[in-house]
CSV table of N, CA and C in Angstrom, one decimal:
chain,number,residue,atom,x,y,z
U,10,UNK,N,-9.1,-56.5,-26.1
U,10,UNK,CA,-9.9,-55.9,-25.2
U,10,UNK,C,-9.2,-55.4,-24.2
U,11,UNK,N,-8.1,-56.0,-23.6
U,11,UNK,CA,-7.4,-55.7,-22.5
U,11,UNK,C,-6.6,-54.5,-23.1
U,12,UNK,N,-6.0,-54.4,-24.2
U,12,UNK,CA,-5.1,-53.4,-24.6
U,12,UNK,C,-6.0,-52.0,-24.8
U,13,UNK,N,-7.3,-52.2,-25.1
U,13,UNK,CA,-8.1,-50.9,-25.3
U,13,UNK,C,-8.3,-50.4,-24.0
U,14,UNK,N,-8.4,-51.1,-23.0
U,14,UNK,CA,-8.7,-50.7,-21.6
U,14,UNK,C,-7.6,-50.0,-21.2
U,15,UNK,N,-6.4,-50.5,-21.2
U,15,UNK,CA,-5.2,-49.8,-21.0
U,15,UNK,C,-5.1,-48.5,-21.6
U,16,UNK,N,-5.2,-48.2,-22.9
U,16,UNK,CA,-5.2,-47.3,-23.6
U,16,UNK,C,-6.1,-46.1,-23.1
U,17,UNK,N,-7.5,-46.5,-22.8
U,17,UNK,CA,-8.3,-45.6,-22.3
U,17,UNK,C,-8.1,-45.1,-20.8
U,18,UNK,N,-7.5,-46.1,-20.0
U,18,UNK,CA,-7.1,-45.6,-18.7
U,18,UNK,C,-5.8,-44.7,-18.7
U,19,UNK,N,-5.0,-44.9,-19.7
U,19,UNK,CA,-3.9,-44.0,-19.9
U,19,UNK,C,-4.3,-42.5,-20.2
U,20,UNK,N,-5.3,-42.5,-21.0
U,20,UNK,CA,-6.0,-41.2,-21.8
U,20,UNK,C,-6.7,-40.6,-20.6
U,21,UNK,N,-7.4,-41.4,-19.7
U,21,UNK,CA,-8.0,-40.7,-18.7
U,21,UNK,C,-7.0,-40.1,-17.6
U,22,UNK,N,-6.0,-40.8,-17.4
U,22,UNK,CA,-5.1,-40.4,-16.3
U,22,UNK,C,-4.3,-39.1,-17.0
U,23,UNK,N,-4.1,-39.2,-18.3
U,23,UNK,CA,-3.3,-38.0,-18.8
U,23,UNK,C,-4.4,-36.7,-18.7
U,24,UNK,N,-5.6,-36.8,-18.9
U,24,UNK,CA,-6.6,-35.7,-18.7
U,24,UNK,C,-6.5,-35.2,-17.3
U,25,UNK,N,-6.5,-36.4,-16.4
U,25,UNK,CA,-6.5,-36.0,-15.1
U,25,UNK,C,-5.3,-35.1,-14.7
U,26,UNK,N,-4.2,-35.5,-15.0
U,26,UNK,CA,-2.9,-34.8,-14.9
U,26,UNK,C,-2.9,-33.6,-15.5
U,27,UNK,N,-3.4,-33.3,-16.7
U,27,UNK,CA,-3.7,-32.1,-17.3
U,27,UNK,C,-4.5,-31.0,-16.4
U,28,UNK,N,-5.6,-31.6,-16.1
U,28,UNK,CA,-6.5,-30.9,-15.1
U,28,UNK,C,-5.8,-30.5,-13.9
U,29,UNK,N,-5.0,-31.5,-13.1
U,29,UNK,CA,-4.2,-31.1,-11.8
U,29,UNK,C,-3.2,-30.2,-12.3
U,30,UNK,N,-2.6,-30.0,-13.4
U,30,UNK,CA,-1.6,-29.2,-13.6
U,30,UNK,C,-2.2,-27.7,-13.8
U,31,UNK,N,-3.4,-27.5,-14.5
U,31,UNK,CA,-4.1,-26.3,-14.6
U,31,UNK,C,-4.3,-25.7,-13.2
U,32,UNK,N,-4.8,-26.6,-12.3
U,32,UNK,CA,-5.2,-26.3,-11.0
U,32,UNK,C,-3.9,-25.8,-10.2
U,33,UNK,N,-2.8,-26.5,-10.4
U,33,UNK,CA,-1.7,-26.2,-9.7
U,33,UNK,C,-1.0,-24.8,-10.2
U,34,UNK,N,-1.3,-24.6,-11.5
U,34,UNK,CA,-0.9,-23.2,-12.0
U,34,UNK,C,-1.7,-22.2,-11.4
U,35,UNK,N,-3.1,-22.3,-11.1
U,35,UNK,CA,-3.9,-21.6,-10.7
U,35,UNK,C,-3.6,-21.1,-9.2
U,36,UNK,N,-3.4,-22.2,-8.5
U,36,UNK,CA,-2.8,-21.8,-7.1
U,36,UNK,C,-1.7,-21.4,-6.9
U,37,UNK,N,-0.7,-21.5,-7.8
U,37,UNK,CA,0.5,-20.8,-7.8
U,37,UNK,C,0.5,-19.3,-7.9
U,38,UNK,N,-0.6,-19.0,-8.9
U,38,UNK,CA,-1.0,-17.5,-9.0
U,38,UNK,C,-1.6,-16.8,-7.8
U,39,UNK,N,-2.5,-17.6,-7.1
U,39,UNK,CA,-2.9,-17.1,-6.0
U,39,UNK,C,-1.9,-16.9,-4.9
U,40,UNK,N,-1.2,-17.9,-4.8
U,40,UNK,CA,0.0,-17.9,-3.7
U,40,UNK,C,0.9,-16.6,-4.1
U,41,UNK,N,1.1,-16.4,-5.3
U,41,UNK,CA,2.0,-15.2,-5.7
U,41,UNK,C,1.4,-14.0,-5.4
U,42,UNK,N,0.0,-13.8,-5.7
U,42,UNK,CA,-0.6,-12.5,-5.3
U,42,UNK,C,-0.7,-12.4,-3.8
U,43,UNK,N,-1.0,-13.5,-2.9
U,43,UNK,CA,-1.1,-13.3,-1.5
U,43,UNK,C,0.3,-12.9,-0.9
U,44,UNK,N,1.4,-13.6,-1.6
U,44,UNK,CA,2.9,-13.2,-1.2
U,44,UNK,C,2.9,-11.7,-1.4
U,45,UNK,N,2.6,-11.1,-2.5
U,45,UNK,CA,2.8,-9.8,-3.0
U,45,UNK,C,2.0,-8.9,-2.0
U,46,UNK,N,0.9,-9.2,-1.8
U,46,UNK,CA,-0.2,-8.4,-0.8
U,46,UNK,C,0.6,-8.3,0.4
U,47,UNK,N,1.1,-9.5,1.0
U,47,UNK,CA,1.7,-9.4,2.3
U,47,UNK,C,2.9,-8.8,2.4
U,48,UNK,N,3.7,-8.8,1.4
U,48,UNK,CA,4.8,-7.9,1.3
U,48,UNK,C,4.6,-6.3,1.3
U,49,UNK,N,3.6,-6.1,0.4
U,49,UNK,CA,3.1,-4.7,0.4
U,49,UNK,C,2.6,-4.1,1.6
U,50,UNK,N,1.8,-5.0,2.4
U,50,UNK,CA,1.0,-4.7,3.7
U,50,UNK,C,2.3,-4.5,4.7
U,51,UNK,N,3.2,-5.5,4.7
U,51,UNK,CA,4.4,-5.2,5.7
U,51,UNK,C,5.2,-4.1,5.5
U,52,UNK,N,5.3,-3.7,4.4
U,52,UNK,CA,5.9,-2.2,4.1
U,52,UNK,C,5.2,-1.1,4.6
U,53,UNK,N,3.8,-1.3,4.3
U,53,UNK,CA,2.9,0.0,4.8
U,53,UNK,C,2.9,-0.2,6.1
U,54,UNK,N,2.8,-1.3,6.9
U,54,UNK,CA,2.7,-1.4,8.4
U,54,UNK,C,4.1,-0.7,9.0
U,55,UNK,N,5.1,-1.1,8.4
U,55,UNK,CA,6.4,-0.6,8.8
U,55,UNK,C,6.4,0.9,8.7
U,56,UNK,N,5.9,1.4,7.6
U,56,UNK,CA,5.9,3.0,7.6
U,56,UNK,C,4.9,3.6,8.5
U,57,UNK,N,3.7,2.9,8.7
U,57,UNK,CA,2.9,3.4,9.6
U,57,UNK,C,3.4,3.4,11.1
U,58,UNK,N,4.0,2.6,11.4
U,58,UNK,CA,4.9,2.2,12.9
U,58,UNK,C,5.7,3.6,12.9
U,59,UNK,N,6.5,3.7,11.9
U,59,UNK,CA,7.5,4.9,12.0
U,59,UNK,C,6.7,6.2,12.0
U,60,UNK,N,5.8,6.4,11.4
U,60,UNK,CA,4.9,7.6,11.5
U,60,UNK,C,4.2,7.7,12.9
U,61,UNK,N,3.6,6.6,13.3
U,61,UNK,CA,3.1,6.6,14.8
U,61,UNK,C,4.2,6.9,15.9
U,62,UNK,N,5.3,6.3,15.5
U,62,UNK,CA,6.4,6.5,16.6
U,62,UNK,C,6.9,8.2,16.7
U,63,UNK,N,6.9,8.6,15.5
U,63,UNK,CA,7.1,10.1,15.3
U,63,UNK,C,6.3,11.0,15.9
U,64,UNK,N,4.9,10.5,15.8
U,64,UNK,CA,3.9,11.5,16.3
U,64,UNK,C,3.8,11.2,17.7
U,65,UNK,N,4.0,10.1,18.2
U,65,UNK,CA,4.0,9.9,19.8
U,65,UNK,C,5.1,10.7,20.3
U,66,UNK,N,6.4,10.8,19.6
U,66,UNK,CA,7.4,11.3,20.2
U,66,UNK,C,7.2,12.7,20.3
U,67,UNK,N,6.6,13.5,19.2
U,67,UNK,CA,6.4,14.8,19.1
U,67,UNK,C,5.3,15.2,20.2
U,68,UNK,N,4.3,14.4,20.2
U,68,UNK,CA,3.3,14.7,21.3
U,68,UNK,C,3.7,14.6,22.7
U,69,UNK,N,4.8,13.8,22.8
U,69,UNK,CA,5.3,13.7,24.3
U,69,UNK,C,6.1,14.9,24.4
U,70,UNK,N,7.1,15.4,23.5
U,70,UNK,CA,7.8,16.6,23.4
U,70,UNK,C,6.9,17.9,23.7
U,71,UNK,N,5.9,17.7,23.1
U,71,UNK,CA,5.0,19.2,23.4
U,71,UNK,C,4.5,19.1,24.8
U,72,UNK,N,4.3,17.8,25.4
U,72,UNK,CA,3.5,18.0,26.7
U,72,UNK,C,4.9,18.2,27.8
U,73,UNK,N,6.0,17.9,27.4
U,73,UNK,CA,7.1,18.2,28.4
U,73,UNK,C,7.5,19.6,28.3
U,74,UNK,N,7.3,20.3,27.1
U,74,UNK,CA,7.8,21.6,26.7
U,74,UNK,C,7.2,22.7,27.6
U,75,UNK,N,7.8,23.7,27.9
U,75,UNK,CA,7.1,25.1,28.8
U,75,UNK,C,5.8,25.3,28.0
U,76,UNK,N,4.9,25.8,28.8
U,76,UNK,CA,3.8,26.5,28.1
U,76,UNK,C,4.0,27.6,27.2
U,77,UNK,N,3.5,27.6,26.1
U,77,UNK,CA,3.7,28.5,24.9
U,77,UNK,C,2.7,29.6,25.0
U,78,UNK,N,3.1,30.6,24.7
U,78,UNK,CA,2.3,32.0,24.8
U,78,UNK,C,1.2,32.0,23.6
U,79,UNK,N,0.0,32.2,23.9
U,79,UNK,CA,-1.0,32.1,22.7
U,79,UNK,C,-0.6,33.2,21.7
U,80,UNK,N,-0.7,33.0,20.5
U,80,UNK,CA,-0.4,34.0,19.6
U,80,UNK,C,-1.9,34.5,18.9
U,81,UNK,N,-2.0,35.7,18.9
U,81,UNK,CA,-3.1,36.4,18.3
U,81,UNK,C,-3.0,36.5,16.8
U,82,UNK,N,-3.9,35.9,15.9
U,82,UNK,CA,-3.7,36.0,14.6
U,82,UNK,C,-5.1,36.5,14.1
U,83,UNK,N,-5.0,37.3,13.0
U,83,UNK,CA,-6.0,37.8,12.2
U,83,UNK,C,-6.8,36.9,11.6
U,84,UNK,N,-8.0,37.0,11.3
U,84,UNK,CA,-8.9,36.1,10.7
U,84,UNK,C,-8.4,35.6,9.3
U,85,UNK,N,-7.9,36.6,8.5
U,85,UNK,CA,-7.4,36.4,7.3
U,85,UNK,C,-6.2,35.5,7.2
U,86,UNK,N,-5.3,35.8,8.2
U,86,UNK,CA,-4.2,35.0,8.3
U,86,UNK,C,-4.3,33.6,8.8
U,87,UNK,N,-5.4,33.4,9.6
U,87,UNK,CA,-5.6,32.0,10.2
U,87,UNK,C,-6.3,31.2,9.0
U,88,UNK,N,-7.1,31.7,8.0
U,88,UNK,CA,-7.4,31.0,7.0
U,88,UNK,C,-6.4,30.5,6.0
U,89,UNK,N,-5.5,31.5,5.8
U,89,UNK,CA,-4.2,31.0,5.0
U,89,UNK,C,-3.4,29.9,5.7
U,90,UNK,N,-3.4,30.0,7.1
U,90,UNK,CA,-2.5,28.9,7.8
U,90,UNK,C,-3.2,27.6,7.6
U,91,UNK,N,-4.6,27.7,7.6
U,91,UNK,CA,-5.4,26.2,7.5
U,91,UNK,C,-5.0,25.8,6.2
U,92,UNK,N,-5.0,26.5,5.2
U,92,UNK,CA,-4.7,26.1,3.7
U,92,UNK,C,-3.2,25.6,3.6
U,93,UNK,N,-2.4,26.4,4.3
U,93,UNK,CA,-1.1,26.1,4.2
U,93,UNK,C,-0.7,24.7,5.2
U,94,UNK,N,-1.4,24.7,6.1
U,94,UNK,CA,-1.2,23.5,7.0
U,94,UNK,C,-1.8,22.2,6.1
U,95,UNK,N,-3.0,22.3,5.5
U,95,UNK,CA,-3.1,21.1,4.8
U,95,UNK,C,-2.4,20.6,3.6
U,96,UNK,N,-1.8,21.6,2.9
U,96,UNK,CA,-0.8,21.3,1.9
U,96,UNK,C,0.5,20.8,2.5
U,97,UNK,N,0.9,21.3,3.7
U,97,UNK,CA,1.9,20.7,4.3
U,97,UNK,C,1.8,19.5,4.9
U,98,UNK,N,0.5,19.1,5.3
U,98,UNK,CA,0.4,17.5,5.7
U,98,UNK,C,0.2,16.8,4.5
U,99,UNK,N,-0.1,17.2,3.4
U,99,UNK,CA,-0.1,16.3,2.1
U,99,UNK,C,1.2,16.2,1.7
U,100,UNK,N,2.1,17.0,1.9
U,100,UNK,CA,3.5,17.1,1.1
U,100,UNK,C,4.1,16.1,2.2
U,101,UNK,N,4.0,16.2,3.5
U,101,UNK,CA,4.5,15.3,4.4
U,101,UNK,C,4.1,13.8,4.1
U,102,UNK,N,2.9,13.6,4.0
U,102,UNK,CA,2.5,12.3,3.6
U,102,UNK,C,3.2,11.9,2.5
U,103,UNK,N,3.3,12.6,1.3
U,103,UNK,CA,4.0,12.1,0.3
U,103,UNK,C,5.2,11.7,0.4
U,104,UNK,N,6.2,12.5,1.2
U,104,UNK,CA,7.4,12.3,1.4
U,104,UNK,C,7.8,11.1,2.5
U,105,UNK,N,6.6,10.8,3.2
U,105,UNK,CA,6.7,9.5,4.1
U,105,UNK,C,6.5,8.3,3.3
U,106,UNK,N,6.2,8.4,2.0
U,106,UNK,CA,5.9,7.3,1.0
U,106,UNK,C,4.4,7.0,0.7
U,107,UNK,N,3.6,7.8,0.9
U,107,UNK,CA,2.2,7.5,0.7
U,107,UNK,C,1.8,8.4,-0.6
U,108,UNK,N,0.7,7.8,-1.4
U,108,UNK,CA,0.1,8.6,-2.4
U,108,UNK,C,-0.8,9.5,-1.8
U,109,UNK,N,-1.0,10.8,-2.5
U,109,UNK,CA,-1.9,11.6,-1.9
U,109,UNK,C,-2.7,12.1,-3.3
U,110,UNK,N,-2.5,11.3,-4.3
U,110,UNK,CA,-3.4,11.6,-5.5
U,110,UNK,C,-4.7,10.8,-5.5
U,111,UNK,N,-5.8,11.2,-6.2
U,111,UNK,CA,-7.0,10.9,-6.2
U,111,UNK,C,-7.0,9.4,-6.7
U,112,UNK,N,-6.0,8.7,-7.4
U,112,UNK,CA,-6.0,7.5,-8.1
U,112,UNK,C,-5.7,6.5,-6.9
U,113,UNK,N,-4.7,6.7,-6.2
U,113,UNK,CA,-4.1,5.7,-5.3
U,113,UNK,C,-4.0,6.1,-3.9
U,114,UNK,N,-4.7,7.1,-3.6
U,114,UNK,CA,-4.7,7.9,-2.1
U,114,UNK,C,-4.6,7.1,-1.0
U,115,UNK,N,-3.5,7.4,-0.2
U,115,UNK,CA,-3.5,6.3,1.0
U,115,UNK,C,-2.4,5.2,0.9
U,116,UNK,N,-2.2,4.6,-0.5
U,116,UNK,CA,-1.4,3.5,-0.8
U,116,UNK,C,-0.1,3.9,-0.6
U,117,UNK,N,0.7,3.0,-0.2
U,117,UNK,CA,2.1,3.0,-0.2
U,117,UNK,C,2.9,3.1,-1.5
U,118,UNK,N,3.7,4.1,-1.8
U,118,UNK,CA,4.3,4.2,-2.9
U,118,UNK,C,5.6,3.3,-3.1
U,119,UNK,N,5.6,2.3,-3.8
U,119,UNK,CA,6.7,1.3,-4.0
U,119,UNK,C,7.8,1.5,-5.1
U,120,UNK,N,7.0,2.3,-6.3
U,120,UNK,CA,8.0,2.5,-7.4
U,120,UNK,C,8.4,3.7,-7.7
U,121,UNK,N,8.8,4.6,-6.6
U,121,UNK,CA,9.4,5.9,-6.7
U,121,UNK,C,8.3,6.9,-6.8
U,122,UNK,N,8.5,8.0,-7.5
U,122,UNK,CA,7.6,9.0,-7.5
U,122,UNK,C,6.4,8.9,-8.5
U,123,UNK,N,5.3,9.4,-8.0
U,123,UNK,CA,4.0,9.2,-8.8
U,123,UNK,C,3.7,10.6,-9.4
U,124,UNK,N,3.6,10.7,-10.9
U,124,UNK,CA,3.1,11.8,-11.6
U,124,UNK,C,1.9,12.4,-11.1
U,125,UNK,N,1.0,11.6,-10.9
U,125,UNK,CA,-0.2,12.2,-10.2
U,125,UNK,C,-0.1,12.9,-8.9
U,126,UNK,N,0.7,12.4,-8.1
U,126,UNK,CA,0.8,13.2,-6.8
U,126,UNK,C,1.7,14.3,-7.0
U,127,UNK,N,2.7,14.3,-7.8
U,127,UNK,CA,3.6,15.5,-7.9
U,127,UNK,C,2.9,16.6,-8.8
U,128,UNK,N,2.0,16.2,-9.7
U,128,UNK,CA,1.2,17.4,-10.4
U,128,UNK,C,0.1,17.9,-9.4
U,129,UNK,N,-0.4,17.2,-8.6
U,129,UNK,CA,-1.3,17.5,-7.4
U,129,UNK,C,-0.6,18.8,-6.3
U,130,UNK,N,0.7,18.3,-6.1
U,130,UNK,CA,1.4,18.9,-5.2
U,130,UNK,C,2.0,20.4,-6.0
U,131,UNK,N,2.1,20.3,-7.1
U,131,UNK,CA,2.4,21.4,-8.0
U,131,UNK,C,1.3,22.5,-8.2
U,132,UNK,N,0.1,22.1,-8.0
U,132,UNK,CA,-1.0,23.0,-8.2
U,132,UNK,C,-0.9,24.2,-7.7
């Protein structure tokens, strides 16, 4: 009888170890995802800090520069400037490392150029 009990206990321990092994594997996957997200967010944060610093510096330089003369622009030209300005802003965002396509808009580009973004810029 004692031999049977030992064998049953060993089987129970083996199943518990298998269960613990699977839980450990799941935890490793969760930790891996968290580390990847942390790394991605750190890169994105760094990029945003650079953009913010550049914006602050340009705002400071505008306030310290002498007053500019207002330019009179026709209505048609102002509409074209607004369209061009939006395109320029999107191109600037793309070159700063962010997606501008509708699939990943605003996310940091980590794997080089995005074909969706490039096709959007070429329209």
